[in-house]
CSV table of C-alpha atoms in Angstrom, one decimal:
chain,number,residue,atom,x,y,z
A,73,GLY,CA,-17.8,-13.9,9.4
A,74,GLN,CA,-18.1,-13.2,5.5
A,75,SER,CA,-17.3,-15.4,2.6
A,76,LEU,CA,-17.8,-14.9,-1.1
A,77,GLU,CA,-17.5,-17.3,-4.0
A,78,GLN,CA,-16.8,-16.2,-7.6
A,79,PRO,CA,-15.4,-18.2,-10.5
A,80,SER,CA,-11.6,-17.9,-10.9
A,81,GLU,CA,-11.4,-17.3,-14.5
A,82,VAL,CA,-13.9,-16.5,-17.4
A,83,THR,CA,-13.1,-16.3,-21.2
A,84,ALA,CA,-15.0,-14.7,-23.9
A,85,VAL,CA,-14.6,-13.0,-27.4
A,86,GLU,CA,-14.8,-9.5,-28.4
A,87,GLY,CA,-18.3,-8.3,-28.9
A,88,ALA,CA,-19.8,-11.0,-26.7
A,89,ILE,CA,-21.7,-10.8,-23.4
A,90,VAL,CA,-20.2,-12.3,-20.2
A,91,GLN,CA,-21.7,-12.7,-16.8
A,92,ILE,CA,-19.7,-13.0,-13.5
A,93,ASN,CA,-21.5,-14.5,-10.7
A,94,CYS,CA,-20.9,-13.9,-6.9
A,95,THR,CA,-22.5,-15.8,-4.1
A,96,TYR,CA,-21.8,-14.7,-0.6
A,97,GLN,CA,-22.5,-15.6,3.1
A,98,THR,CA,-22.5,-12.9,5.7
A,99,SER,CA,-23.7,-12.4,9.2
A,100,GLY,CA,-25.3,-9.3,8.1
A,101,PHE,CA,-25.7,-7.4,4.7
A,102,TYR,CA,-25.6,-3.9,3.4
A,103,GLY,CA,-24.5,-4.0,-0.3
A,104,LEU,CA,-22.6,-5.8,-3.0
A,105,SER,CA,-19.9,-3.9,-4.8
A,106,TRP,CA,-17.9,-4.7,-8.0
A,107,TYR,CA,-14.4,-3.6,-8.7
A,108,GLN,CA,-12.2,-4.0,-11.8
A,109,GLN,CA,-8.4,-4.4,-11.5
A,110,HIS,CA,-6.1,-4.5,-14.6
A,111,ASP,CA,-2.8,-6.3,-14.2
A,112,GLY,CA,-0.4,-4.3,-12.2
A,113,GLY,CA,-3.0,-1.5,-11.4
A,114,ALA,CA,-5.1,-0.6,-8.6
A,115,PRO,CA,-8.8,-1.7,-8.2
A,116,THR,CA,-11.5,0.8,-9.6
A,117,PHE,CA,-15.0,1.0,-8.6
A,118,LEU,CA,-17.8,-0.2,-11.0
A,119,SER,CA,-21.0,-0.6,-9.4
A,120,TYR,CA,-22.9,-0.9,-6.2
A,121,ASN,CA,-26.2,-2.7,-5.3
A,122,ALA,CA,-27.9,-2.2,-2.0
A,123,LEU,CA,-31.4,-3.3,-3.3
A,124,ASP,CA,-32.6,-6.2,-5.4
A,125,GLY,CA,-32.6,-5.7,-9.1
A,126,LEU,CA,-30.4,-4.3,-11.9
A,127,GLU,CA,-28.2,-1.3,-11.9
A,128,GLU,CA,-27.0,-0.3,-15.3
A,129,THR,CA,-24.0,1.9,-16.2
A,130,GLY,CA,-23.2,2.0,-19.8
A,131,ARG,CA,-21.9,-1.6,-20.9
A,132,PHE,CA,-21.7,-2.7,-17.3
A,133,SER,CA,-24.8,-4.0,-15.3
A,134,SER,CA,-25.0,-5.4,-11.8
A,135,PHE,CA,-27.7,-7.4,-10.3
A,136,LEU,CA,-28.5,-8.4,-6.9
A,137,SER,CA,-30.9,-10.9,-5.2
A,138,ARG,CA,-30.6,-10.7,-1.4
A,139,SER,CA,-32.9,-13.6,-0.8
A,140,ASP,CA,-30.6,-15.8,-2.8
A,141,SER,CA,-27.5,-14.2,-1.4
A,142,TYR,CA,-26.3,-13.8,-5.0
A,143,GLY,CA,-25.2,-11.1,-7.4
A,144,TYR,CA,-23.7,-10.9,-10.9
A,145,LEU,CA,-21.8,-8.4,-13.1
A,146,LEU,CA,-22.9,-8.4,-16.7
A,147,LEU,CA,-20.5,-7.0,-19.4
A,148,GLN,CA,-21.8,-6.3,-22.8
A,149,GLU,CA,-20.0,-5.6,-26.0
A,150,LEU,CA,-16.8,-6.8,-24.6
A,151,GLN,CA,-13.7,-5.1,-25.6
A,152,MET,CA,-10.1,-6.2,-25.4
A,153,LYS,CA,-9.7,-3.5,-22.7
A,154,ASP,CA,-12.1,-5.3,-20.5
A,155,SER,CA,-9.5,-8.1,-19.8
A,156,ALA,CA,-9.0,-7.7,-16.1
A,157,SER,CA,-9.8,-9.2,-12.8
A,158,TYR,CA,-13.3,-8.4,-11.4
A,159,PHE,CA,-13.9,-8.6,-7.6
A,160,CYS,CA,-17.2,-8.6,-5.9
A,161,ALA,CA,-17.2,-7.3,-2.3
A,162,VAL,CA,-19.8,-7.1,0.4
A,163,SER,CA,-20.3,-4.4,3.1
A,164,THR,CA,-22.2,-5.1,6.3
A,165,PRO,CA,-24.3,-2.8,8.5
A,166,GLY,CA,-22.6,-1.0,11.3
A,167,TYR,CA,-19.2,-1.4,9.6
A,168,SER,CA,-17.2,0.6,7.2
A,169,THR,CA,-15.3,-2.2,5.7
A,170,LEU,CA,-15.5,-4.3,2.7
A,171,THR,CA,-14.9,-8.1,2.4
A,172,PHE,CA,-13.6,-8.9,-1.1
A,173,GLY,CA,-14.0,-12.2,-3.1
A,174,LYS,CA,-10.8,-13.8,-4.6
A,175,GLY,CA,-11.5,-12.3,-8.0
A,176,THR,CA,-12.4,-13.5,-11.5
A,177,MET,CA,-9.9,-13.1,-14.3
A,178,LEU,CA,-11.7,-12.2,-17.5
A,179,LEU,CA,-9.7,-12.9,-20.6
A,180,VAL,CA,-11.1,-11.4,-23.9
A,181,SER,CA,-9.9,-12.8,-27.2
A,182,PRO,CA,-10.1,-11.4,-30.7
B,92,SER,CA,-13.8,13.3,-6.2
B,93,GLN,CA,-11.0,12.0,-4.0
B,94,THR,CA,-7.3,11.5,-5.1
B,95,ILE,CA,-5.2,9.1,-3.1
B,96,HIS,CA,-1.3,9.4,-3.3
B,97,GLN,CA,1.0,6.5,-2.2
B,98,TRP,CA,4.6,6.3,-2.3
B,99,PRO,CA,7.0,4.7,-3.2
B,100,ALA,CA,5.6,2.9,-6.2
B,101,THR,CA,8.0,-0.1,-5.7
B,102,LEU,CA,10.2,-1.0,-2.8
B,103,VAL,CA,12.8,-3.7,-2.1
B,104,GLN,CA,13.7,-4.2,1.5
B,105,PRO,CA,15.7,-7.0,3.3
B,106,VAL,CA,14.2,-9.2,5.8
B,107,GLY,CA,14.4,-7.6,9.3
B,108,SER,CA,14.4,-4.0,8.0
B,109,PRO,CA,11.8,-1.5,9.1
B,110,LEU,CA,9.0,-0.2,6.7
B,111,SER,CA,7.0,3.1,6.4
B,112,LEU,CA,4.4,3.5,3.7
B,113,GLU,CA,2.5,6.6,3.5
B,114,CYS,CA,-0.9,7.5,2.1
B,115,THR,CA,-2.4,10.9,1.6
B,116,VAL,CA,-5.8,11.9,0.4
B,117,GLU,CA,-7.0,15.0,-1.2
B,118,GLY,CA,-10.6,16.2,-2.1
B,119,THR,CA,-12.4,14.9,1.0
B,120,SER,CA,-12.7,15.5,4.6
B,121,ASN,CA,-13.0,13.0,7.6
B,122,PRO,CA,-12.9,10.1,5.2
B,123,ASN,CA,-12.6,6.4,6.3
B,124,LEU,CA,-9.1,5.2,5.3
B,125,TYR,CA,-7.9,1.6,4.7
B,126,TRP,CA,-4.8,-0.5,4.1
B,127,TYR,CA,-5.0,-3.6,2.0
B,128,ARG,CA,-2.5,-6.2,1.0
B,129,GLN,CA,-2.8,-8.4,-2.2
B,130,ALA,CA,-0.6,-11.3,-2.7
B,131,ALA,CA,0.3,-12.1,-6.3
B,132,GLY,CA,-2.7,-13.4,-8.1
B,133,ARG,CA,-4.8,-13.2,-5.0
B,134,GLY,CA,-7.7,-11.1,-3.5
B,135,LEU,CA,-7.5,-8.0,-1.3
B,136,GLN,CA,-6.8,-8.7,2.4
B,137,LEU,CA,-7.9,-5.8,4.7
B,138,LEU,CA,-5.2,-5.0,7.2
B,139,PHE,CA,-6.2,-1.9,9.0
B,140,TYR,CA,-9.0,0.7,8.8
B,141,SER,CA,-9.5,4.1,10.4
B,142,VAL,CA,-12.7,6.1,10.9
B,143,GLY,CA,-10.9,9.2,12.2
B,144,ILE,CA,-7.5,10.6,13.5
B,145,GLY,CA,-5.8,8.4,15.9
B,146,GLN,CA,-8.5,5.6,15.6
B,147,ILE,CA,-7.2,2.4,14.2
B,148,SER,CA,-8.8,-1.0,13.9
B,149,SER,CA,-6.6,-4.0,13.0
B,150,GLU,CA,-8.4,-6.9,11.0
B,151,VAL,CA,-5.3,-9.2,10.9
B,152,PRO,CA,-2.9,-9.7,13.9
B,153,GLN,CA,0.8,-9.6,12.3
B,154,ASN,CA,3.9,-7.5,12.6
B,155,LEU,CA,2.5,-4.6,10.9
B,156,SER,CA,0.9,-1.5,12.4
B,157,ALA,CA,-0.9,1.7,11.3
B,158,SER,CA,-1.3,5.3,12.3
B,159,ARG,CA,-3.4,8.2,11.3
B,160,PRO,CA,-1.7,11.4,12.5
B,161,GLN,CA,-3.8,13.6,10.4
B,162,ASP,CA,-7.2,13.5,8.9
B,163,ARG,CA,-6.0,12.7,5.5
B,164,GLN,CA,-2.8,10.9,6.2
B,165,PHE,CA,-2.5,7.0,6.8
B,166,ILE,CA,0.8,5.4,7.5
B,167,LEU,CA,1.6,1.7,7.4
B,168,SER,CA,4.7,0.4,9.4
B,169,SER,CA,6.7,-2.5,10.4
B,170,LYS,CA,9.7,-2.6,12.9
B,171,LYS,CA,11.0,-5.7,11.3
B,172,LEU,CA,9.9,-7.1,7.9
B,173,LEU,CA,9.3,-10.8,7.2
B,174,LEU,CA,9.4,-12.6,3.8
B,175,SER,CA,5.7,-13.1,4.0
B,176,ASP,CA,5.2,-9.3,4.0
B,177,SER,CA,5.8,-9.1,0.3
B,178,GLY,CA,2.9,-8.0,-1.6
B,179,PHE,CA,1.0,-5.1,-3.3
B,180,TYR,CA,-0.2,-2.5,-0.6
B,181,LEU,CA,-3.1,-0.6,-1.3
B,182,CYS,CA,-4.5,2.4,0.4
B,183,ALA,CA,-8.3,3.2,0.0
B,184,CYS,CA,-10.6,5.9,1.0
B,185,LYS,CA,-14.2,6.2,1.5
B,186,GLY,CA,-16.0,9.6,1.9
B,187,GLN,CA,-18.8,10.1,4.4
B,188,GLY,CA,-22.0,9.1,2.7
B,189,ASP,CA,-20.3,7.2,-0.1
B,190,ASP,CA,-20.8,3.6,-1.0
B,191,GLU,CA,-17.7,3.1,-2.9
B,192,GLN,CA,-14.0,3.0,-1.9
B,193,TYR,CA,-11.4,4.7,-4.0
B,194,PHE,CA,-7.9,3.1,-4.2
B,195,GLY,CA,-4.6,4.7,-4.5
B,196,PRO,CA,-2.0,3.4,-7.1
B,197,GLY,CA,-0.4,1.0,-4.6
B,198,THR,CA,3.2,0.1,-3.4
B,199,ARG,CA,4.7,-3.1,-4.6
B,200,LEU,CA,6.8,-4.4,-1.7
B,201,THR,CA,9.4,-7.2,-2.3
B,202,VAL,CA,11.0,-8.5,0.9
B,203,THR,CA,14.4,-10.3,0.1
């Protein structure tokens, strides 16, 4: 089976940089995704890594190390609207499904 | 890009009553479709997924069922709801060749 670990909560101030880590254990691995979910809303896709390295999309970047079964989401120039829950999710070869972590609640303060 | 419709947005049902939640997708053909449930303050639990019409895979045995009568229609049902069925139900879609899943707005179900 698959299991993912990420911190339950992270706090930061506006303008800062924050990193949300995710470690995973899977019987196979195809890629690591990140989703953002605001309170009461649906998850929205942020990024996807299938290969080692850093993927950058505006203020958000995502990193993957397959050998370490580890990834992180980096949020720069934090804004109040970034306060949300962030989920990492793994997909495995031969399947069309994602297994999600329990989520990290990011609280951005002024 | 895909658009996912779910209704109703909120629902309050008594224990033992039936349930039918519908999800429809626009903007893609032959997508993979998914039903997730999210309890308050928790992660997403995959309930069912479908790779084609009439093809349903269940991830968690329970009193829920799913059907896919048309390519872009996915239905979640129950004959008799339990209190533990309360939660936020999300339909998701993944196009062929895509890496990401897109989520619908969700249905918040409260079983009383």
